mmCIF file of C-alpha atoms in Angstrom:
data_model
loop_
_atom_site.group_PDB
_atom_site.id
_atom_site.type_symbol
_atom_site.label_atom_id
_atom_site.label_comp_id
_atom_site.label_asym_id
_atom_site.label_seq_id
_atom_site.Cartn_x
_atom_site.Cartn_y
_atom_site.Cartn_z
ATOM 1 C CA UNK A 1 1.062 -3.550 -23.012
ATOM 2 C CA UNK A 2 -2.601 -3.173 -22.194
ATOM 3 C CA UNK A 3 -4.049 0.016 -20.806
ATOM 4 C CA UNK A 4 -5.071 -2.040 -17.757
ATOM 5 C CA UNK A 5 -1.459 -2.994 -17.036
ATOM 6 C CA UNK A 6 -0.383 0.627 -17.334
ATOM 7 C CA UNK A 7 -3.235 2.517 -15.697
ATOM 8 C CA UNK A 8 -5.012 0.346 -13.149
ATOM 9 C CA UNK A 9 -3.542 0.003 -9.653
ATOM 10 C CA UNK A 10 -1.887 -3.378 -9.187
ATOM 11 C CA UNK A 11 -0.375 -2.931 -5.742
ATOM 12 C CA UNK A 12 0.548 -0.446 -3.049
ATOM 13 C CA UNK A 13 4.136 -0.514 -1.893
ATOM 14 C CA UNK A 14 5.192 1.008 1.429
ATOM 15 C CA UNK A 15 8.419 2.959 1.123
ATOM 16 C CA UNK A 16 11.105 3.324 3.824
ATOM 17 C CA UNK A 17 9.862 6.882 4.434
ATOM 18 C CA UNK A 18 6.392 5.607 5.460
ATOM 19 C CA UNK A 19 4.641 6.768 2.294
ATOM 20 C CA UNK A 20 2.969 4.513 -0.248
ATOM 21 C CA UNK A 21 3.399 4.384 -3.993
ATOM 22 C CA UNK A 22 0.541 3.081 -6.128
ATOM 23 C CA UNK A 23 2.061 0.782 -8.760
ATOM 24 C CA UNK A 24 0.837 -0.587 -12.059
ATOM 25 C CA UNK A 25 1.341 -4.164 -13.271
ATOM 26 C CA UNK A 26 4.945 -3.383 -14.273
ATOM 27 C CA UNK A 27 5.773 -2.133 -10.755
ATOM 28 C CA UNK A 28 5.967 1.449 -11.980
ATOM 29 C CA UNK A 29 3.821 4.292 -10.622
ATOM 30 C CA UNK A 30 0.342 4.176 -12.133
ATOM 31 C CA UNK A 31 0.444 5.811 -15.556
ATOM 32 C CA UNK A 32 4.212 5.400 -16.029
ATOM 33 C CA UNK A 33 5.121 3.620 -19.244
ATOM 34 C CA UNK A 34 8.792 2.813 -18.812
ATOM 35 C CA UNK A 35 10.980 -0.240 -18.583
ATOM 36 C CA UNK A 36 13.803 1.655 -16.880
ATOM 37 C CA UNK A 37 14.192 2.028 -13.127
ATOM 38 C CA UNK A 38 12.024 4.732 -11.571
ATOM 39 C CA UNK A 39 13.264 6.504 -8.457
ATOM 40 C CA UNK A 40 9.947 7.310 -6.762
ATOM 41 C CA UNK A 41 11.380 10.198 -4.745
ATOM 42 C CA UNK A 42 12.093 12.097 -7.981
ATOM 43 C CA UNK A 43 8.399 12.207 -8.923
ATOM 44 C CA UNK A 44 5.267 13.357 -7.100
ATOM 45 C CA UNK A 45 3.986 9.786 -6.672
ATOM 46 C CA UNK A 46 4.455 9.154 -2.944
ATOM 47 C CA UNK A 47 1.261 9.220 -0.887
ATOM 48 C CA UNK A 48 0.730 10.038 2.778
ATOM 49 C CA UNK A 49 -2.171 7.636 3.269
ATOM 50 C CA UNK A 50 -2.954 5.573 6.344
ATOM 51 C CA UNK A 51 -3.322 1.865 5.714
ATOM 52 C CA UNK A 52 -3.782 -0.180 8.855
ATOM 53 C CA UNK A 53 -3.341 -3.970 8.809
ATOM 54 C CA UNK A 54 -7.144 -4.264 8.888
ATOM 55 C CA UNK A 55 -7.458 -1.958 5.863
ATOM 56 C CA UNK A 56 -4.644 -3.847 4.106
ATOM 57 C CA UNK A 57 -6.553 -7.105 4.562
ATOM 58 C CA UNK A 58 -9.717 -5.477 3.180
ATOM 59 C CA UNK A 59 -8.037 -4.409 -0.056
ATOM 60 C CA UNK A 60 -5.552 -7.251 -0.500
ATOM 61 C CA UNK A 61 -6.361 -9.935 -3.040
ATOM 62 C CA UNK A 62 -5.194 -12.448 -0.431
ATOM 63 C CA UNK A 63 -6.875 -10.748 2.564
ATOM 64 C CA UNK A 64 -3.336 -10.323 3.913
ATOM 65 C CA UNK A 65 -2.986 -7.814 6.774
ATOM 66 C CA UNK A 66 0.704 -7.155 5.971
ATOM 67 C CA UNK A 67 0.726 -3.457 4.978
ATOM 68 C CA UNK A 68 4.160 -3.498 3.322
ATOM 69 C CA UNK A 69 3.030 -4.579 -0.153
ATOM 70 C CA UNK A 70 -0.658 -4.944 -0.910
ATOM 71 C CA UNK A 71 -1.659 -6.658 -4.156
ATOM 72 C CA UNK A 72 -5.094 -5.874 -5.576
ATOM 73 C CA UNK A 73 -4.950 -8.577 -8.256
ATOM 74 C CA UNK A 74 -2.565 -11.068 -9.853
ATOM 75 C CA UNK A 75 -2.219 -12.856 -13.182
ATOM 76 C CA UNK A 76 -4.744 -15.456 -12.051
ATOM 77 C CA UNK A 77 -7.333 -12.798 -11.198
ATOM 78 C CA UNK A 78 -7.112 -10.157 -13.922
ATOM 79 C CA UNK A 79 -9.776 -7.569 -13.040
ATOM 80 C CA UNK A 80 -10.955 -7.125 -16.626
ATOM 81 C CA UNK A 81 -11.323 -10.865 -17.320
ATOM 82 C CA UNK A 82 -15.036 -11.025 -16.501
ATOM 83 C CA UNK A 83 -17.769 -9.209 -14.604
ATOM 84 C CA UNK A 84 -17.161 -11.161 -11.389
ATOM 85 C CA UNK A 85 -13.471 -10.247 -11.135
ATOM 86 C CA UNK A 86 -14.262 -6.678 -12.190
ATOM 87 C CA UNK A 87 -16.766 -6.273 -9.342
ATOM 88 C CA UNK A 88 -14.275 -7.806 -6.893
ATOM 89 C CA UNK A 89 -11.604 -5.330 -8.042
ATOM 90 C CA UNK A 90 -14.019 -2.382 -7.979
ATOM 91 C CA UNK A 91 -14.827 -3.098 -4.329
ATOM 92 C CA UNK A 92 -11.117 -2.772 -3.507
ATOM 93 C CA UNK A 93 -10.838 0.440 -5.518
ATOM 94 C CA UNK A 94 -13.844 1.848 -3.645
ATOM 95 C CA UNK A 95 -11.982 1.386 -0.355
ATOM 96 C CA UNK A 96 -8.834 2.991 -1.787
ATOM 97 C CA UNK A 97 -10.789 5.909 -3.205
ATOM 98 C CA UNK A 98 -11.971 6.863 0.272
ATOM 99 C CA UNK A 99 -8.451 7.232 1.683
ATOM 100 C CA UNK A 100 -7.253 10.769 2.271
ATOM 101 C CA UNK A 101 -3.809 11.881 1.125
ATOM 102 C CA UNK A 102 -2.217 14.445 3.440
ATOM 103 C CA UNK A 103 0.120 16.860 1.707
ATOM 104 C CA UNK A 104 3.654 17.553 2.870
ATOM 105 C CA UNK A 105 3.408 20.952 1.192
ATOM 106 C CA UNK A 106 0.391 22.303 3.030
ATOM 107 C CA UNK A 107 1.287 23.657 6.447
ATOM 108 C CA UNK A 108 -1.940 22.537 8.157
ATOM 109 C CA UNK A 109 -1.462 18.933 6.907
ATOM 110 C CA UNK A 110 2.272 18.453 7.535
ATOM 111 C CA UNK A 111 1.956 17.177 11.120
ATOM 112 C CA UNK A 112 -0.851 14.787 10.184
ATOM 113 C CA UNK A 113 1.226 13.484 7.238
ATOM 114 C CA UNK A 114 4.200 12.857 9.540
ATOM 115 C CA UNK A 115 2.052 10.996 12.088
ATOM 116 C CA UNK A 116 0.597 8.833 9.314
ATOM 117 C CA UNK A 117 4.058 7.915 7.993
ATOM 118 C CA UNK A 118 5.231 6.954 11.492
ATOM 119 C CA UNK A 119 2.105 4.863 12.110
ATOM 120 C CA UNK A 120 2.563 3.076 8.762
ATOM 121 C CA UNK A 121 6.167 2.243 9.632
ATOM 122 C CA UNK A 122 5.181 1.070 13.121
ATOM 123 C CA UNK A 123 2.579 -1.299 11.644
ATOM 124 C CA UNK A 124 5.018 -2.570 9.016
ATOM 125 C CA UNK A 125 7.605 -3.347 11.674
ATOM 126 C CA UNK A 126 5.204 -5.849 13.224
ATOM 127 C CA UNK A 127 5.377 -7.840 9.983
ATOM 128 C CA UNK A 128 9.161 -7.813 9.628
ATOM 129 C CA UNK A 129 9.801 -10.010 12.638
ATOM 130 C CA UNK A 130 10.593 -13.614 11.648
ATOM 131 C CA UNK A 131 7.635 -15.938 11.992
ATOM 132 C CA UNK A 132 7.918 -18.570 14.707
ATOM 133 C CA UNK A 133 10.171 -16.476 16.908
ATOM 134 C CA UNK A 134 9.249 -16.962 20.542
ATOM 135 C CA UNK A 135 8.094 -13.816 22.245
ATOM 136 C CA UNK A 136 8.800 -13.627 25.963
ATOM 137 C CA UNK A 137 5.986 -12.306 28.082
ATOM 138 C CA UNK A 138 6.511 -9.945 30.975
ATOM 139 C CA UNK A 139 6.469 -11.766 34.369
ATOM 140 C CA UNK A 140 3.004 -10.456 35.239
ATOM 141 C CA UNK A 141 1.589 -12.055 32.029
ATOM 142 C CA UNK A 142 3.450 -15.329 32.230
ATOM 143 C CA UNK A 143 1.333 -18.504 32.156
ATOM 144 C CA UNK A 144 3.273 -20.090 35.033
#
């Protein structure tokens, strides 16, 4: 396994609790070198970071606004392959590096962390609805 696959962020995965985990190429938390299942809740790897659909699109390889799983690269766009893909990847890392993690352990950050988790889950819910499902408009917004 390359150091890239182990240590560089591959994707962010939103957990049912509203926190994100930053995963390496093997879908393990960055820095974890294991083939066995990792229960994220047992390790200090969950992040209270706010990723809006707009931010998700900015860091996603595919410019996808879905905040549930955000891929930074794939096997067709390995960030260390050449200088062009490295610069593309670095731009995504620069956006990630500016995000603030709010601690659940620090009293003055606990409320902010909870609000962030709820907002992340609210945004994710928008992307869980089946595509093509007709949405009925309230009578005052109807086109008739």
